mmCIF file of C-alpha atoms in Angstrom:
data_model
loop_
_atom_site.group_PDB
_atom_site.id
_atom_site.type_symbol
_atom_site.label_atom_id
_atom_site.label_comp_id
_atom_site.label_asym_id
_atom_site.label_seq_id
_atom_site.Cartn_x
_atom_site.Cartn_y
_atom_site.Cartn_z
ATOM 1 C CA UNK A 1 74.899 113.965 15.549
ATOM 2 C CA UNK A 2 74.628 112.220 18.812
ATOM 3 C CA UNK A 3 72.760 109.350 17.316
ATOM 4 C CA UNK A 4 75.498 109.001 14.417
ATOM 5 C CA UNK A 5 78.265 109.078 17.103
ATOM 6 C CA UNK A 6 76.741 106.392 19.536
ATOM 7 C CA UNK A 7 76.057 104.060 16.537
ATOM 8 C CA UNK A 8 79.405 104.533 15.215
ATOM 9 C CA UNK A 9 81.397 104.077 18.346
ATOM 10 C CA UNK A 10 78.793 101.602 20.238
ATOM 11 C CA UNK A 11 78.573 104.006 23.221
ATOM 12 C CA UNK A 12 75.881 105.695 25.380
ATOM 13 C CA UNK A 13 76.339 109.486 25.546
ATOM 14 C CA UNK A 14 74.374 111.833 27.947
ATOM 15 C CA UNK A 15 73.907 115.507 27.683
ATOM 16 C CA UNK A 16 75.953 117.755 25.475
ATOM 17 C CA UNK A 17 78.334 119.979 27.045
ATOM 18 C CA UNK A 18 80.824 122.954 26.264
ATOM 19 C CA UNK A 19 83.987 123.152 28.321
ATOM 20 C CA UNK A 20 86.635 125.620 27.636
ATOM 21 C CA UNK A 21 85.884 125.713 23.869
ATOM 22 C CA UNK A 22 85.507 121.956 23.739
ATOM 23 C CA UNK A 23 82.368 120.230 22.466
ATOM 24 C CA UNK A 24 81.294 116.890 23.603
ATOM 25 C CA UNK A 25 78.863 114.828 25.718
ATOM 26 C CA UNK A 26 78.763 113.387 29.095
ATOM 27 C CA UNK A 27 79.207 109.540 29.537
ATOM 28 C CA UNK A 28 78.452 107.280 32.690
ATOM 29 C CA UNK A 29 81.969 107.534 33.806
ATOM 30 C CA UNK A 30 83.380 110.758 32.208
ATOM 31 C CA UNK A 31 83.382 112.806 29.087
ATOM 32 C CA UNK A 32 83.434 112.130 25.327
ATOM 33 C CA UNK A 33 85.099 115.174 23.500
ATOM 34 C CA UNK A 34 85.010 116.158 19.726
ATOM 35 C CA UNK A 35 88.325 116.953 18.463
ATOM 36 C CA UNK A 36 88.185 118.527 14.959
ATOM 37 C CA UNK A 37 91.482 118.317 13.391
ATOM 38 C CA UNK A 38 93.189 118.128 9.932
ATOM 39 C CA UNK A 39 93.260 114.572 8.526
ATOM 40 C CA UNK A 40 96.388 112.555 9.804
ATOM 41 C CA UNK A 41 97.407 109.178 8.858
ATOM 42 C CA UNK A 42 95.997 106.230 10.729
ATOM 43 C CA UNK A 43 99.339 105.103 11.782
ATOM 44 C CA UNK A 44 99.810 108.718 13.427
ATOM 45 C CA UNK A 45 96.656 108.500 15.211
ATOM 46 C CA UNK A 46 97.339 104.890 16.386
ATOM 47 C CA UNK A 47 100.852 105.876 17.650
ATOM 48 C CA UNK A 48 99.361 108.828 19.496
ATOM 49 C CA UNK A 49 96.951 106.452 21.261
ATOM 50 C CA UNK A 50 99.494 104.159 22.153
ATOM 51 C CA UNK A 51 101.571 106.978 23.918
ATOM 52 C CA UNK A 52 98.407 107.978 25.925
ATOM 53 C CA UNK A 53 97.682 104.508 26.787
ATOM 54 C CA UNK A 54 100.970 104.026 28.324
ATOM 55 C CA UNK A 55 101.044 107.310 30.081
ATOM 56 C CA UNK A 56 97.442 106.285 31.540
ATOM 57 C CA UNK A 57 98.772 102.909 32.494
ATOM 58 C CA UNK A 58 102.005 104.453 34.232
ATOM 59 C CA UNK A 59 99.448 106.527 36.470
ATOM 60 C CA UNK A 60 100.147 109.798 34.946
ATOM 61 C CA UNK A 61 97.387 112.114 35.565
ATOM 62 C CA UNK A 62 94.646 113.656 33.096
ATOM 63 C CA UNK A 63 95.222 111.848 30.080
ATOM 64 C CA UNK A 64 92.636 111.860 27.475
ATOM 65 C CA UNK A 65 92.386 108.384 25.057
ATOM 66 C CA UNK A 66 91.082 108.200 21.539
ATOM 67 C CA UNK A 67 88.159 105.953 20.975
ATOM 68 C CA UNK A 68 87.769 103.066 18.247
ATOM 69 C CA UNK A 69 84.820 103.243 16.140
ATOM 70 C CA UNK A 70 83.130 99.698 15.713
ATOM 71 C CA UNK A 71 85.300 99.533 12.484
ATOM 72 C CA UNK A 72 88.625 99.808 14.417
ATOM 73 C CA UNK A 73 89.135 103.590 13.120
ATOM 74 C CA UNK A 74 90.388 106.369 15.430
ATOM 75 C CA UNK A 75 89.382 109.106 12.766
ATOM 76 C CA UNK A 76 85.971 109.732 11.660
ATOM 77 C CA UNK A 77 84.325 112.347 9.255
ATOM 78 C CA UNK A 78 80.997 113.868 9.738
ATOM 79 C CA UNK A 79 79.576 116.695 7.380
ATOM 80 C CA UNK A 80 82.796 116.638 5.497
ATOM 81 C CA UNK A 81 84.842 117.127 8.903
ATOM 82 C CA UNK A 82 87.216 114.946 10.281
ATOM 83 C CA UNK A 83 87.201 114.345 13.914
ATOM 84 C CA UNK A 84 88.190 112.116 16.679
ATOM 85 C CA UNK A 85 86.115 111.246 19.685
ATOM 86 C CA UNK A 86 88.362 111.463 22.817
ATOM 87 C CA UNK A 87 87.550 110.002 26.382
ATOM 88 C CA UNK A 88 88.441 111.815 29.307
ATOM 89 C CA UNK A 89 87.602 110.767 32.963
ATOM 90 C CA UNK A 90 87.412 114.426 34.035
ATOM 91 C CA UNK A 91 88.599 118.052 33.582
ATOM 92 C CA UNK A 92 90.400 118.393 36.909
ATOM 93 C CA UNK A 93 93.333 120.874 37.101
ATOM 94 C CA UNK A 94 96.579 119.402 37.968
ATOM 95 C CA UNK A 95 98.091 121.155 40.922
ATOM 96 C CA UNK A 96 101.813 119.903 40.533
ATOM 97 C CA UNK A 97 104.536 122.185 39.796
ATOM 98 C CA UNK A 98 104.657 122.486 35.874
ATOM 99 C CA UNK A 99 108.560 121.776 35.749
ATOM 100 C CA UNK A 100 108.092 118.650 38.136
ATOM 101 C CA UNK A 101 105.255 117.533 35.771
ATOM 102 C CA UNK A 102 106.986 118.028 32.592
ATOM 103 C CA UNK A 103 110.061 116.227 33.968
ATOM 104 C CA UNK A 104 107.846 113.147 35.051
ATOM 105 C CA UNK A 105 106.304 113.290 31.487
ATOM 106 C CA UNK A 106 109.724 113.028 29.749
ATOM 107 C CA UNK A 107 110.981 110.414 31.999
ATOM 108 C CA UNK A 108 108.048 108.201 31.281
ATOM 109 C CA UNK A 109 108.556 108.751 27.357
ATOM 110 C CA UNK A 110 112.235 107.846 27.994
ATOM 111 C CA UNK A 111 111.130 104.618 29.337
ATOM 112 C CA UNK A 112 108.574 103.917 26.605
ATOM 113 C CA UNK A 113 109.839 100.235 25.280
ATOM 114 C CA UNK A 114 108.904 101.167 21.606
ATOM 115 C CA UNK A 115 110.465 103.562 18.761
ATOM 116 C CA UNK A 116 107.453 105.422 17.260
ATOM 117 C CA UNK A 117 107.975 105.964 13.514
ATOM 118 C CA UNK A 118 105.177 108.047 12.345
ATOM 119 C CA UNK A 119 104.977 110.844 15.123
ATOM 120 C CA UNK A 120 108.693 111.077 15.655
ATOM 121 C CA UNK A 121 110.563 114.255 15.156
ATOM 122 C CA UNK A 122 113.706 113.154 16.914
ATOM 123 C CA UNK A 123 116.706 114.099 15.126
ATOM 124 C CA UNK A 124 115.025 115.733 12.295
ATOM 125 C CA UNK A 125 114.844 119.448 13.434
ATOM 126 C CA UNK A 126 117.391 120.439 10.870
ATOM 127 C CA UNK A 127 115.575 119.145 7.779
ATOM 128 C CA UNK A 128 112.050 120.446 9.267
ATOM 129 C CA UNK A 129 113.489 123.961 9.526
ATOM 130 C CA UNK A 130 115.168 123.831 6.060
ATOM 131 C CA UNK A 131 111.773 122.486 4.701
ATOM 132 C CA UNK A 132 110.099 125.370 6.436
ATOM 133 C CA UNK A 133 112.166 127.929 5.126
ATOM 134 C CA UNK A 134 112.107 126.563 1.596
ATOM 135 C CA UNK A 135 108.183 126.687 1.822
ATOM 136 C CA UNK A 136 108.200 130.464 2.926
ATOM 137 C CA UNK A 137 110.796 131.370 0.379
ATOM 138 C CA UNK A 138 108.552 130.039 -2.465
ATOM 139 C CA UNK A 139 105.558 132.075 -0.845
ATOM 140 C CA UNK A 140 107.829 135.158 -0.701
ATOM 141 C CA UNK A 141 108.641 135.046 -4.307
ATOM 142 C CA UNK A 142 104.922 134.484 -5.245
ATOM 143 C CA UNK A 143 103.999 137.353 -2.829
ATOM 144 C CA UNK A 144 106.638 139.669 -4.521
ATOM 145 C CA UNK A 145 105.348 139.314 -8.030
ATOM 146 C CA UNK A 146 101.638 139.837 -7.037
ATOM 147 C CA UNK A 147 100.356 143.282 -7.877
ATOM 148 C CA UNK A 148 98.569 145.220 -6.270
ATOM 149 C CA UNK A 149 99.637 144.077 -2.784
ATOM 150 C CA UNK A 150 97.954 144.390 0.438
ATOM 151 C CA UNK A 151 99.443 146.210 3.480
ATOM 152 C CA UNK A 152 99.954 142.459 4.841
ATOM 153 C CA UNK A 153 101.789 141.267 1.969
ATOM 154 C CA UNK A 154 104.036 144.012 1.924
ATOM 155 C CA UNK A 155 104.818 143.775 5.669
ATOM 156 C CA UNK A 156 105.573 140.209 4.893
ATOM 157 C CA UNK A 157 108.080 140.945 1.996
ATOM 158 C CA UNK A 158 109.837 143.624 4.331
ATOM 159 C CA UNK A 159 110.037 140.938 7.103
ATOM 160 C CA UNK A 160 111.349 138.129 5.061
ATOM 161 C CA UNK A 161 114.862 138.779 4.942
ATOM 162 C CA UNK A 162 114.914 138.878 8.769
ATOM 163 C CA UNK A 163 113.021 135.730 8.996
ATOM 164 C CA UNK A 164 115.454 134.238 6.656
ATOM 165 C CA UNK A 165 118.739 135.245 8.739
ATOM 166 C CA UNK A 166 117.290 134.174 11.809
ATOM 167 C CA UNK A 167 116.129 130.863 10.424
ATOM 168 C CA UNK A 168 119.893 130.421 9.042
ATOM 169 C CA UNK A 169 121.388 131.293 12.256
ATOM 170 C CA UNK A 170 119.251 128.959 14.019
ATOM 171 C CA UNK A 171 120.096 126.024 11.509
ATOM 172 C CA UNK A 172 123.735 126.811 11.660
ATOM 173 C CA UNK A 173 123.772 126.874 15.523
ATOM 174 C CA UNK A 174 121.740 123.570 15.705
ATOM 175 C CA UNK A 175 124.072 121.762 13.102
ATOM 176 C CA UNK A 176 127.120 122.877 15.167
ATOM 177 C CA UNK A 177 125.332 121.787 18.289
ATOM 178 C CA UNK A 178 124.538 118.394 16.887
ATOM 179 C CA UNK A 179 128.363 117.504 16.842
ATOM 180 C CA UNK A 180 128.584 118.292 20.736
ATOM 181 C CA UNK A 181 129.151 115.138 22.370
ATOM 182 C CA UNK A 182 128.416 116.433 25.805
ATOM 183 C CA UNK A 183 124.977 114.407 26.032
ATOM 184 C CA UNK A 184 123.656 111.851 28.483
ATOM 185 C CA UNK A 185 120.718 109.556 29.136
ATOM 186 C CA UNK A 186 118.058 112.325 29.338
ATOM 187 C CA UNK A 187 118.858 113.386 25.757
ATOM 188 C CA UNK A 188 117.131 110.335 24.284
ATOM 189 C CA UNK A 189 113.832 110.575 22.600
ATOM 190 C CA UNK A 190 110.691 111.070 24.653
ATOM 191 C CA UNK A 191 107.052 112.202 24.606
ATOM 192 C CA UNK A 192 106.676 115.816 23.906
ATOM 193 C CA UNK A 193 104.075 118.208 22.662
ATOM 194 C CA UNK A 194 103.848 119.694 19.259
ATOM 195 C CA UNK A 195 103.864 122.997 20.722
ATOM 196 C CA UNK A 196 103.836 123.416 24.341
ATOM 197 C CA UNK A 197 101.795 125.994 25.978
ATOM 198 C CA UNK A 198 102.272 126.473 29.795
ATOM 199 C CA UNK A 199 98.461 125.772 30.414
ATOM 200 C CA UNK A 200 98.810 122.372 28.717
ATOM 201 C CA UNK A 201 100.794 121.007 31.745
ATOM 202 C CA UNK A 202 97.861 121.795 34.037
ATOM 203 C CA UNK A 203 95.104 120.421 31.929
ATOM 204 C CA UNK A 204 94.151 117.221 30.119
ATOM 205 C CA UNK A 205 96.805 115.884 27.776
ATOM 206 C CA UNK A 206 95.090 115.281 24.468
ATOM 207 C CA UNK A 207 96.470 112.695 21.958
ATOM 208 C CA UNK A 208 96.664 114.855 18.985
ATOM 209 C CA UNK A 209 99.083 117.342 20.679
ATOM 210 C CA UNK A 210 101.792 114.612 21.255
ATOM 211 C CA UNK A 211 105.054 113.809 19.341
ATOM 212 C CA UNK A 212 108.114 111.833 20.100
ATOM 213 C CA UNK A 213 110.983 114.213 20.084
ATOM 214 C CA UNK A 214 113.944 115.571 22.174
ATOM 215 C CA UNK A 215 112.915 116.853 25.494
ATOM 216 C CA UNK A 216 114.428 120.378 24.979
ATOM 217 C CA UNK A 217 111.564 120.919 22.454
ATOM 218 C CA UNK A 218 109.166 121.273 25.223
ATOM 219 C CA UNK A 219 111.569 123.283 27.371
ATOM 220 C CA UNK A 220 112.483 125.883 24.906
ATOM 221 C CA UNK A 221 108.839 126.343 23.982
ATOM 222 C CA UNK A 222 107.723 126.789 27.408
ATOM 223 C CA UNK A 223 110.555 129.553 27.842
ATOM 224 C CA UNK A 224 109.442 131.235 24.251
ATOM 225 C CA UNK A 225 106.045 131.671 25.645
ATOM 226 C CA UNK A 226 107.263 133.113 28.911
ATOM 227 C CA UNK A 227 109.593 135.424 27.064
ATOM 228 C CA UNK A 228 106.788 136.765 24.855
ATOM 229 C CA UNK A 229 104.642 137.160 27.643
ATOM 230 C CA UNK A 230 106.787 138.796 30.291
ATOM 231 C CA UNK A 231 110.001 139.850 28.189
ATOM 232 C CA UNK A 232 113.101 139.744 30.337
ATOM 233 C CA UNK A 233 111.070 139.665 33.724
ATOM 234 C CA UNK A 234 110.394 135.896 32.908
ATOM 235 C CA UNK A 235 113.888 134.899 33.769
ATOM 236 C CA UNK A 236 113.169 134.259 37.432
ATOM 237 C CA UNK A 237 109.881 132.117 36.698
ATOM 238 C CA UNK A 238 112.078 130.246 34.226
ATOM 239 C CA UNK A 239 114.751 129.611 36.700
ATOM 240 C CA UNK A 240 112.284 128.229 39.039
ATOM 241 C CA UNK A 241 110.772 125.990 36.318
ATOM 242 C CA UNK A 242 114.010 124.779 35.532
ATOM 243 C CA UNK A 243 115.250 124.150 38.976
ATOM 244 C CA UNK A 244 111.881 121.915 39.489
ATOM 245 C CA UNK A 245 112.618 120.159 36.211
ATOM 246 C CA UNK A 246 116.314 119.547 36.997
ATOM 247 C CA UNK A 247 115.629 118.284 40.414
ATOM 248 C CA UNK A 248 115.090 114.760 38.750
ATOM 249 C CA UNK A 249 116.272 115.483 35.162
ATOM 250 C CA UNK A 250 119.480 117.334 34.868
ATOM 251 C CA UNK A 251 120.254 119.158 31.588
ATOM 252 C CA UNK A 252 123.378 118.210 29.702
ATOM 253 C CA UNK A 253 125.411 120.825 27.774
ATOM 254 C CA UNK A 254 123.880 119.225 24.479
ATOM 255 C CA UNK A 255 120.533 119.980 25.773
ATOM 256 C CA UNK A 256 121.327 123.807 26.630
ATOM 257 C CA UNK A 257 122.699 123.973 23.059
ATOM 258 C CA UNK A 258 119.419 122.439 21.748
ATOM 259 C CA UNK A 259 117.375 124.961 23.776
ATOM 260 C CA UNK A 260 119.332 127.817 22.375
ATOM 261 C CA UNK A 261 119.021 126.669 18.808
ATOM 262 C CA UNK A 262 115.215 126.065 19.112
ATOM 263 C CA UNK A 263 114.848 129.727 20.693
ATOM 264 C CA UNK A 264 116.789 131.167 17.836
ATOM 265 C CA UNK A 265 114.420 129.834 15.408
ATOM 266 C CA UNK A 266 111.616 132.594 14.970
ATOM 267 C CA UNK A 267 108.938 130.264 15.638
ATOM 268 C CA UNK A 268 106.558 132.725 16.858
ATOM 269 C CA UNK A 269 106.566 134.660 13.792
ATOM 270 C CA UNK A 270 106.177 131.718 11.453
ATOM 271 C CA UNK A 271 103.008 130.925 13.629
ATOM 272 C CA UNK A 272 101.641 134.352 13.089
ATOM 273 C CA UNK A 273 102.347 134.120 9.340
ATOM 274 C CA UNK A 274 100.967 130.741 9.057
ATOM 275 C CA UNK A 275 97.607 131.248 10.924
ATOM 276 C CA UNK A 276 96.731 133.701 7.982
ATOM 277 C CA UNK A 277 98.950 134.528 5.078
ATOM 278 C CA UNK A 278 100.053 130.851 4.981
ATOM 279 C CA UNK A 279 96.417 130.167 4.366
ATOM 280 C CA UNK A 280 95.872 132.664 1.828
ATOM 281 C CA UNK A 281 94.314 135.262 3.831
ATOM 282 C CA UNK A 282 96.054 138.412 2.738
ATOM 283 C CA UNK A 283 93.868 141.175 4.158
ATOM 284 C CA UNK A 284 93.661 140.050 7.773
ATOM 285 C CA UNK A 285 94.125 143.312 9.722
ATOM 286 C CA UNK A 286 94.283 141.665 12.968
ATOM 287 C CA UNK A 287 97.028 139.060 12.024
ATOM 288 C CA UNK A 288 98.853 142.025 10.411
ATOM 289 C CA UNK A 289 98.863 143.908 13.705
ATOM 290 C CA UNK A 290 99.797 140.841 15.546
ATOM 291 C CA UNK A 291 102.956 140.599 13.295
ATOM 292 C CA UNK A 292 103.781 144.164 13.548
ATOM 293 C CA UNK A 293 103.499 143.869 17.586
ATOM 294 C CA UNK A 294 105.757 140.706 17.402
ATOM 295 C CA UNK A 295 108.235 142.377 15.228
ATOM 296 C CA UNK A 296 108.564 145.274 17.521
ATOM 297 C CA UNK A 297 109.416 142.841 20.192
ATOM 298 C CA UNK A 298 112.101 141.377 18.494
ATOM 299 C CA UNK A 299 114.664 143.829 19.554
ATOM 300 C CA UNK A 300 113.852 142.684 23.338
ATOM 301 C CA UNK A 301 113.721 139.118 22.186
ATOM 302 C CA UNK A 302 117.253 139.215 20.685
ATOM 303 C CA UNK A 303 118.494 140.916 23.926
ATOM 304 C CA UNK A 304 117.106 138.240 25.917
ATOM 305 C CA UNK A 305 118.857 135.743 23.670
ATOM 306 C CA UNK A 306 122.168 137.604 24.142
ATOM 307 C CA UNK A 307 122.014 137.451 27.894
ATOM 308 C CA UNK A 308 120.247 133.981 28.024
ATOM 309 C CA UNK A 309 122.852 132.048 29.691
ATOM 310 C CA UNK A 310 124.359 134.666 32.011
ATOM 311 C CA UNK A 311 120.739 135.271 33.370
ATOM 312 C CA UNK A 312 120.458 131.514 34.125
ATOM 313 C CA UNK A 313 123.825 131.215 35.797
ATOM 314 C CA UNK A 314 125.451 129.146 32.783
ATOM 315 C CA UNK A 315 128.930 129.887 32.540
ATOM 316 C CA UNK A 316 129.388 129.709 28.803
ATOM 317 C CA UNK A 317 133.190 130.290 28.844
ATOM 318 C CA UNK A 318 133.746 127.458 31.200
ATOM 319 C CA UNK A 319 131.511 124.759 29.492
ATOM 320 C CA UNK A 320 132.539 126.270 25.915
ATOM 321 C CA UNK A 321 128.960 127.143 24.937
ATOM 322 C CA UNK A 322 129.012 129.687 21.838
ATOM 323 C CA UNK A 323 126.517 132.561 21.882
ATOM 324 C CA UNK A 324 125.452 134.659 18.972
ATOM 325 C CA UNK A 325 126.704 137.974 18.826
ATOM 326 C CA UNK A 326 123.886 140.460 18.461
ATOM 327 C CA UNK A 327 126.106 143.697 18.105
#
């Protein structure tokens, strides 16, 4: 493998390394990491590389860059597996406050002089959510007809009406929010993560994790993770995160509504299902237990959403932001 990679990329590789689940090689001035991923279009790969180049040229810390092959490709295949070779100068941990670092990333993304065409999700949430629901509705009908059903399939069938209702609420709230005119400069498209995990703000930024979208995509997903991890006790940490973020990028009323709409969408339940049932794995007991745990947590999650604005000291009556009635 090493010889093939050196030939295809015309580089010299040192010893093989494994770091935090990543596999790659030492280089003369950094590390070359093999990132296995589902095939994406060349256009998407080129745009993601451009985003990373821009961040690196602007002095943003810990940005990894995809390497071109000698044929000018960013994606390669080996043993029927698609991969990218990514260069990073180090694996240093960023010590900056996460809210501050995310605000800097979003500001640089706002200043990006081009409009990405292939990795953008900006303004597309409604269609994407509707498409997701349509796909799961089709799967639901298929699973309903299948006999005999596993316990995981039965749990999905029982869960689906709830998923459908939550998603419809999120789409309706989003649709109403998109008509709100109270937005500003910080609501423009920017660099975001496909799905932000808090640890990603302290580690290397990998090109395949980046999109171009509304900044509240990241803020909402950061909050979601904290709520799932710590329940209502997460509000204190979230307030600190928001204070750090808003010290340089204030959130508009429109942004707050977008955050709430995204939190209404039960992404965490879809993720749990997609990792197994969505791939045809109908007997995964671990995934079934994980889904049951998330469903048990939903009562708490709904209470969090009911108290969301008041806990973060936003007067919804004064700024006229609707909140779903969970009673």
